[in-house]
Coordinates of C-alpha atoms and ligand atoms in Angstrom, one line a residue:
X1 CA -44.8 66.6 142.2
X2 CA -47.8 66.5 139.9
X3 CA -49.1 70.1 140.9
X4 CA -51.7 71.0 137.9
X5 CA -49.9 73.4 135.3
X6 CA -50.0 74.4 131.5
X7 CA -47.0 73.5 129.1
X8 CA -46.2 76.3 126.8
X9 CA -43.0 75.6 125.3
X10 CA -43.1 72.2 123.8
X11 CA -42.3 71.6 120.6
X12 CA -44.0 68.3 118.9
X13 CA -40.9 67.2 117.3
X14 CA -39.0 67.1 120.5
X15 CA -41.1 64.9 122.0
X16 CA -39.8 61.8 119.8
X17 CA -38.3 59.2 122.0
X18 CA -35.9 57.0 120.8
X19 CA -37.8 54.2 120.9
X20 CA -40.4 55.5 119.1
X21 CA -38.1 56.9 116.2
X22 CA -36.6 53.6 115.8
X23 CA -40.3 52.3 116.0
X24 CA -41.3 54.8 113.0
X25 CA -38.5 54.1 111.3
X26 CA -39.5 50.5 111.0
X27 CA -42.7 51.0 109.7
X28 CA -41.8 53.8 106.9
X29 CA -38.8 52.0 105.7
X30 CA -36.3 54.4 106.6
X31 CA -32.8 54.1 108.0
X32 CA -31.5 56.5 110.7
X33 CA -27.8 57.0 111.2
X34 CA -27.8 55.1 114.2
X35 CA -27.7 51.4 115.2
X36 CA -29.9 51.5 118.2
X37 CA -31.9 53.2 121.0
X38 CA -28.4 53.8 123.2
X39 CA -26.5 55.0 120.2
X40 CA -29.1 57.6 119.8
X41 CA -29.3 58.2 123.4
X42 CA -25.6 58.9 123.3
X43 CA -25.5 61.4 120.8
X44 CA -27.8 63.6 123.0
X45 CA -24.5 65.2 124.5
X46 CA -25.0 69.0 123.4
X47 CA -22.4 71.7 123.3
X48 CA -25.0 74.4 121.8
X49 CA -28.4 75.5 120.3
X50 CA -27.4 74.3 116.6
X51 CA -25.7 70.8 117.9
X52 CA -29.2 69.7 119.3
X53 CA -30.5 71.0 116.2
X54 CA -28.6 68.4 113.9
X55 CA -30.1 65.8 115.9
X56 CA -33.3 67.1 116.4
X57 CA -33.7 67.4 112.3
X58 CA -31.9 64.1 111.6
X59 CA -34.5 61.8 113.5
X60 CA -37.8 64.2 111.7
X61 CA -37.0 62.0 108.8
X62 CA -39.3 59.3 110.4
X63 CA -42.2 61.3 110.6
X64 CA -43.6 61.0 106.9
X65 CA -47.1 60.1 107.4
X66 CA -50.9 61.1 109.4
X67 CA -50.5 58.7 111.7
X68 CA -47.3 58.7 112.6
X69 CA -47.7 62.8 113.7
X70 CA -50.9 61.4 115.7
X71 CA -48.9 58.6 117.1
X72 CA -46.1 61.5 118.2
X73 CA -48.7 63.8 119.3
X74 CA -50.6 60.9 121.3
X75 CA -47.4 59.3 123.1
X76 CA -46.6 63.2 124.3
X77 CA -50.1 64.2 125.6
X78 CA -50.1 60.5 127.5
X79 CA -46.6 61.4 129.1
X80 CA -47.9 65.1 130.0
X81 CA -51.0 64.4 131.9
X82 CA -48.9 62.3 133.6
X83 CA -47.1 64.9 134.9
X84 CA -49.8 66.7 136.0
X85 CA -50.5 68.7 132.7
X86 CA -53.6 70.1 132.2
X87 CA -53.2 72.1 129.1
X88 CA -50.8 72.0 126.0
X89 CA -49.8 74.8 123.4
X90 CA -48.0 72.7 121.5
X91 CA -45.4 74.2 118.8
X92 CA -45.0 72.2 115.6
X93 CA -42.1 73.2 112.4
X94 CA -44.1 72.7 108.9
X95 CA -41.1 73.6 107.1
X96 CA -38.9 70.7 108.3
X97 CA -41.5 68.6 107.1
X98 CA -42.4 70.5 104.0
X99 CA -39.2 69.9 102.9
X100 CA -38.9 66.9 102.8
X101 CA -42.3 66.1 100.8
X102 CA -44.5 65.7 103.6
X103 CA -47.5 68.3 103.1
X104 CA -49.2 70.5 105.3
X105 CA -52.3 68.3 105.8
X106 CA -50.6 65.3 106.8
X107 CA -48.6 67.1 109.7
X108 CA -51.6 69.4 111.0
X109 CA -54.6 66.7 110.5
X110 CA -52.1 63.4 112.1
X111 CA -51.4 66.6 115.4
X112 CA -55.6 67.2 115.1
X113 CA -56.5 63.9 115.6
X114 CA -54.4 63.3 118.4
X115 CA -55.2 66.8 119.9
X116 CA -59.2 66.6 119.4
X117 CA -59.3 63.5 121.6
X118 CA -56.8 64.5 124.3
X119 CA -59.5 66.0 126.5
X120 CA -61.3 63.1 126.7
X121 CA -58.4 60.2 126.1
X122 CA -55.9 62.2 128.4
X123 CA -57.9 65.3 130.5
X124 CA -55.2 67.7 129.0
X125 CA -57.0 71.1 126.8
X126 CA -54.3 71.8 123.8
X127 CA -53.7 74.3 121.4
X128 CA -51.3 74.6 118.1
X129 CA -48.8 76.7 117.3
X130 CA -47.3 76.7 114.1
X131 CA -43.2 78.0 114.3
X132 CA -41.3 79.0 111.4
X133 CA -37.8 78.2 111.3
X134 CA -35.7 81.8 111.4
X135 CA -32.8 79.7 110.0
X136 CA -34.9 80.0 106.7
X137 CA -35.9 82.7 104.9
X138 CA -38.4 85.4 105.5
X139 CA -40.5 84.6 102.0
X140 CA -40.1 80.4 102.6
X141 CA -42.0 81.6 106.6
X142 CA -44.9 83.8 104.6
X143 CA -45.1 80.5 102.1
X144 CA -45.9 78.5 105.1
X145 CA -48.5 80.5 106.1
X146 CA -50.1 81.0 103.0
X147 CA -49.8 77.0 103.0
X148 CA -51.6 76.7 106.6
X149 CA -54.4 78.7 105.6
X150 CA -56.8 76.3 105.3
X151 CA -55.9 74.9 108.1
X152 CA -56.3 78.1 110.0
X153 CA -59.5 77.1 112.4
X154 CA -56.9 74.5 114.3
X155 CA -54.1 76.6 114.6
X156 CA -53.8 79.3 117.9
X157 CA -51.0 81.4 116.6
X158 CA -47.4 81.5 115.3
X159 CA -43.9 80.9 116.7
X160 CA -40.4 81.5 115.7
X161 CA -37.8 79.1 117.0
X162 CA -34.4 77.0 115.6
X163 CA -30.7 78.6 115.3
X164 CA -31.5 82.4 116.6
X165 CA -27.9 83.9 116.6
X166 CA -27.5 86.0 113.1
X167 CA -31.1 85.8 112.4
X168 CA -32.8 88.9 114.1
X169 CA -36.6 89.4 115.0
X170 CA -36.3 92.0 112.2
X171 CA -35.8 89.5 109.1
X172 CA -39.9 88.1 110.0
X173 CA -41.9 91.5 110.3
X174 CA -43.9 91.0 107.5
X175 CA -45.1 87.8 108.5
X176 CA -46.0 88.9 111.8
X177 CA -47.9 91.5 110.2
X178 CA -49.9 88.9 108.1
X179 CA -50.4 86.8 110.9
X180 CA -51.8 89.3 113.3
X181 CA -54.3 90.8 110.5
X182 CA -55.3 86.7 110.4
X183 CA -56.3 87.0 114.3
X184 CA -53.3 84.3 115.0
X185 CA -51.8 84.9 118.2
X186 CA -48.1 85.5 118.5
X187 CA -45.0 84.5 120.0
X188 CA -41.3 84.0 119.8
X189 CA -37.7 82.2 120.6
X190 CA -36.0 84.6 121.9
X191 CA -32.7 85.7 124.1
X192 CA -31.9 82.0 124.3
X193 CA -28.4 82.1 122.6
X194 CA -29.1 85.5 121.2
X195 CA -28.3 89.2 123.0
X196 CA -31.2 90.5 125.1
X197 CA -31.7 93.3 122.1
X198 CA -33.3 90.2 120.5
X199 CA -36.3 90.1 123.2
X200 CA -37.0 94.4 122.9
X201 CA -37.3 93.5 119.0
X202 CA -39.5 90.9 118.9
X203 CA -41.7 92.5 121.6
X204 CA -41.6 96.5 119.4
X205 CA -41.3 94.7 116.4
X206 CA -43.2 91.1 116.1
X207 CA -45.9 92.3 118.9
X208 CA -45.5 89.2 120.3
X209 CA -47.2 88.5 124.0
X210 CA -44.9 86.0 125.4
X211 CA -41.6 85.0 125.2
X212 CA -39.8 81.9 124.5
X213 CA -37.1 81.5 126.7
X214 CA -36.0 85.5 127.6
X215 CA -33.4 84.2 129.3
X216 CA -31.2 86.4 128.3
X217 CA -33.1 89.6 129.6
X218 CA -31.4 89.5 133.1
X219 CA -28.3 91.2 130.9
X220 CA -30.5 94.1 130.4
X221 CA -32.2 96.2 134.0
X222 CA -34.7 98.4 131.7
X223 CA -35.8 95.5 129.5
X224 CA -36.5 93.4 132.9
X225 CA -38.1 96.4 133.9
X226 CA -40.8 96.7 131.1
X227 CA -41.3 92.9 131.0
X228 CA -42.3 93.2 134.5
X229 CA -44.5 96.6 133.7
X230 CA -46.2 95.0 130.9
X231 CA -46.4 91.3 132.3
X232 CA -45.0 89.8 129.6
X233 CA -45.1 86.2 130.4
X234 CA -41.4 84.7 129.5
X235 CA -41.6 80.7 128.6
X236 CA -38.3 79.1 130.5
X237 CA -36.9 75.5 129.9
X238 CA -34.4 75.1 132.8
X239 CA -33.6 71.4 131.7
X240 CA -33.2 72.7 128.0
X241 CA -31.0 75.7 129.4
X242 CA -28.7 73.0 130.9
X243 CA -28.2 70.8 128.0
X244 CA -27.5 73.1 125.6
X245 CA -25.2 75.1 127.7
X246 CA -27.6 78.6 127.7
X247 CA -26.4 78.2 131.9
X248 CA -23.4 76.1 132.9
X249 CA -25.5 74.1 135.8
X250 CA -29.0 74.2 137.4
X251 CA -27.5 75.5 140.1
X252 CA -26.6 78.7 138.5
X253 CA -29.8 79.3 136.5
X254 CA -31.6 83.1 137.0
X255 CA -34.9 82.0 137.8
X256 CA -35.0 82.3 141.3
X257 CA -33.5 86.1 140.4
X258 CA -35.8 86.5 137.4
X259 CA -39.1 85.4 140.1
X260 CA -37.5 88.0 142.7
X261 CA -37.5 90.8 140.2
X262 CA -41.1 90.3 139.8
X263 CA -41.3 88.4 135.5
X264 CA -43.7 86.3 134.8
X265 CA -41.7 83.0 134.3
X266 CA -43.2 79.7 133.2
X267 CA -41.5 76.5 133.9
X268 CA -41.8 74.6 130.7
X269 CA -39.6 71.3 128.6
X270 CA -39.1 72.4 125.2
X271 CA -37.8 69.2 123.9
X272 CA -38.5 66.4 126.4
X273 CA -36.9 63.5 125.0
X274 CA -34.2 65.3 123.8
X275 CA -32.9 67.5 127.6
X276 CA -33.7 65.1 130.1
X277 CA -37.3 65.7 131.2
X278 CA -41.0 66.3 130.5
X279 CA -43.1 69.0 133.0
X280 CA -42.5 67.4 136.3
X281 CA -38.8 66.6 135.5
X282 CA -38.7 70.5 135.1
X283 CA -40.4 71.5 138.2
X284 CA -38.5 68.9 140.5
X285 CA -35.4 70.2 139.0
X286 CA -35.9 73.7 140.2
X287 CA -37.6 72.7 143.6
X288 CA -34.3 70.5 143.9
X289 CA -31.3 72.3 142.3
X290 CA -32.6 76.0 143.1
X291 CA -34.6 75.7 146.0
X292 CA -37.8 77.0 145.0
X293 CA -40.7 76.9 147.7
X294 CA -43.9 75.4 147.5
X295 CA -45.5 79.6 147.2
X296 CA -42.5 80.1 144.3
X297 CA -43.9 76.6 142.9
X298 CA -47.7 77.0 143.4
X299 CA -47.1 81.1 141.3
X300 CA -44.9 78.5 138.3
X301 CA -48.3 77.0 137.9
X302 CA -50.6 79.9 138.4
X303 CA -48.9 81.7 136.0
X304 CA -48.7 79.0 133.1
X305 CA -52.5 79.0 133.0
X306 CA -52.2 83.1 133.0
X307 CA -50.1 83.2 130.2
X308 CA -51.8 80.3 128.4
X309 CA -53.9 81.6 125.3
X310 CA -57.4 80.7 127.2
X311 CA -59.0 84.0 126.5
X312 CA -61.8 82.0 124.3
X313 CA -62.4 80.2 127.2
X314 CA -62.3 81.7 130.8
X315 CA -64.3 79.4 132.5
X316 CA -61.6 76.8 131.9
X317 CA -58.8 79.0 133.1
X318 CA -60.7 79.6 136.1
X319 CA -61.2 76.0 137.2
X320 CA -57.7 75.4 136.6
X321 CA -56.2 78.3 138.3
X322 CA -58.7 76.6 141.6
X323 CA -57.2 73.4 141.1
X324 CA -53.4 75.3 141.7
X325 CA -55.1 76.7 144.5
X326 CA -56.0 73.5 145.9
X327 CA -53.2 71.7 145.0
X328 CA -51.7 69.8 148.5
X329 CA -48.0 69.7 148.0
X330 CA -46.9 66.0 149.0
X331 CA -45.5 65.6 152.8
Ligands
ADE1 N1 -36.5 74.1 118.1 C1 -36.7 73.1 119.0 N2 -36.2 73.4 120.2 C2 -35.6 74.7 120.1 C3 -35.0 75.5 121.0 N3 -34.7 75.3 122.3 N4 -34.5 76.7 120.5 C4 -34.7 77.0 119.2 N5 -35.3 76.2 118.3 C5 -35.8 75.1 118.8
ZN2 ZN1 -38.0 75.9 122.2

C-alpha cells in the first residue's frame, strides 16, 4: 500500500541490513561477533529497549568511513521511496561514532552526499536530525553540538533517543537551550519505556514540537488532553513497539484509541532492519492487525507531511498533502 507519506522516526543506523554489515565489514577489515547473515538475523529476538541497543551498537562498528555512511544512507532512501516515501527526517547518533574515532565530518558529509542526491536519484525530500544519546552525559551531548557546528547548514534539528528509563528530559536542558538559540529545531524519544511524566517534561522543559514515540501518554487523560489542544504531533513505530515489547502484540497497540482521542499520530519504522519493516511494512501492519480504514490511513499520511519540518518550504508540503489526497487505495 504505497500511499505517499513522510518518515519521521528513522534512525540511520537502524537501517543497516545484515547483509550490508557483513558487506562493510569486509571492506574495513573488521570482524563482527557473528558468523553470518542468519546468525545476525537470529539475535534480532528483543526482550527490551536496551537488548536491541547491544545489537544496534555492536554492528556501528562497520561504519568507519564517508562512503560507507553514504552507502547506508543510499541503500535506505532506495528502500523508502519504495515504499511510497516522499520525504525523510532522518535521525543520525554522532556520539556512537565519535567514540570510536570516526569524526563528525565523515558521518555528516558520507549522510550529505547520499541525502543531496536523493531527490533526484530516489524522488524522496530529506532532512537531518542529529540525536544525542541520553545514556551519555549532558556535557559529552553540548560537546557534540559544539562539534556539529560547522556542519550546522545540513542539519534540521536535534533529537534525544537510546536507553530512556533513569535518564529524564531534565539531565539535557541546557542543550536544548543552545540548540534553540542556534535556530535547530527540536524533538525527542520519549514515553517509550519511560512514565508518561517523561513526555510533559520534554514538552515544558526541552520545548520540543513532536514527540518520539509518546506512547506512553494514553496512562495519563490531561497529558492526552494538551497533546491534542496543542497538536503536538507524536512519532509512533508500531513494528518497533512489538519487538521490543513497549505492547505485547499488534493487536493490542493504542493507536486506534490514541486516533479516536483526537493526537496527531504518525506511523513511522524507527529501525527498519532491525523490527521487521520499513514504511509500508508499518502501514500494512496497522491496516491488517488493527483495522485501520482507508480515511484512518489516508489522515496517517496527511499528518506525517503536517508534522514534517517543511515550514521552509510550503509549496512542497502542499503538493504532497494533494498527492494523499489523490491517492487511490488498491481494490
Ligand atoms: N535508538 C535507535 N532506536 C531507538 C529507540 N527505539 N528508542 C531509543 N533509542 C533508539
Ligand atoms: Zn527511535
Amino acid at each position: 500500500m504505497s500511499i505517499p507519506k513522510a518518515e519521521l522516526h528513522l534512525h540511520i543506523e537502524g537501517t543497516l541490513e545484515p547483509e550490508l554489515a557483513f558487506a562493510l565489514a569486509e571492506r574495513n577489515g573488521v570482524t563482527l561477533p557473528y558468523a553470518s547473515v542468519d546468525d545476525l538475523r537470529a539475535a534480532q529476538a528483543f526482550d527490551d529497549l536496551q537488548s536491541f541497543l547491544d545489537l544496534y551498537y555492536a554492528c556501528m562498528a562497520v561504519l568507519r568511513t564517508e562512503r560507507d555512511f553514504e552507502d547506508l544512507a543510499d541503500a535506505y532512501l532506495r528502500r523508502a521511496a519504495a515504499q511510497g516515501v516522499r520525504h525523510a527526517e532522518i535521525f543520525f547518533d554522532p556520539q556512537a561514532h565519535l567514540s570510536r574515532g570516526v569524526g563528525m565530518g565523515a558521518v555528516v558529509d558520507g549522510l550529505w552526499r547520499a541525502l543531496s542526491r536523493s531527490e533526484e536519484t530516489h524522488g524522496v525530500s530529506t532532512r537531518l536530525i542529529m540525536c544525542f544519546l541520553r545514556d551519555e552525559s549532558a556535557a559529552s551531548a553540548m560537546e557534540t553540538l559544539e562539534l556539529a557546528r560547522p556542519y550546522l547548514d545540513r542539519i534540521t534539528g536535534i533529537g534525544l533517543d537510546s536507553a530512556e528509563v533513569g535518564h529524564p528530559p531534565v539531565k539535557f536542558r541546557e542543550v536544548y537551550e543552545a540548540a534553540a538559540a542556534l535556530g535547530l529545531r527540536r524533538v525527542a524519544h520519549a514515553g517509550e519505556e519511560g512514565p508518561a511524566a517523561y513526555i510533559t517534561e520534554a514538552l515544558d522543559v526541552l520545548g520540543v514540537e513532536r514527540v518520539d514515540h509518546g506512547l506512553r501518554c494514553m496512562e495519563d487523560a490531561a497529558l492526552v488532553e494538551r497533546l491534542v489542544r496543542e497538536r503536538i504531533p507524536l512519532t509512533l513505530c508500531p513494528l518497533s513497539n512489538v519487538r521490543l515489547r513497549a505492547v505485547e502484540a499488534l493487536e493490542e497497540h493504542p493507536l486506534p484509541a490514541m486516533l479516536d482521542a483526537g493526537l496527531m499520530c504518525t506511523v513511522n519504522s524507527d529501525d527498519p532492519a532491525y523490527f521487521g519493516g520499513y514504511a509500508d511494512d508499518n502501514f500494512d501492519a496497522v491496516r491488517d492487525h488493527l483495522g485501520l480504514g482507508e480515511d484512518r490511513l489516508r489522515e496517517l499520511a496527511r499528518n506525517s507531511f503536517l508534522a514534517s519540518f517543511l515550514e521552509d518550504d510550503e509549496e512542497r508540503r502542499a503538493r504532497y498533502l494533494a498527492e494523499v489526497e489523490a491517492y487511490e487505495f488498491p481494490r
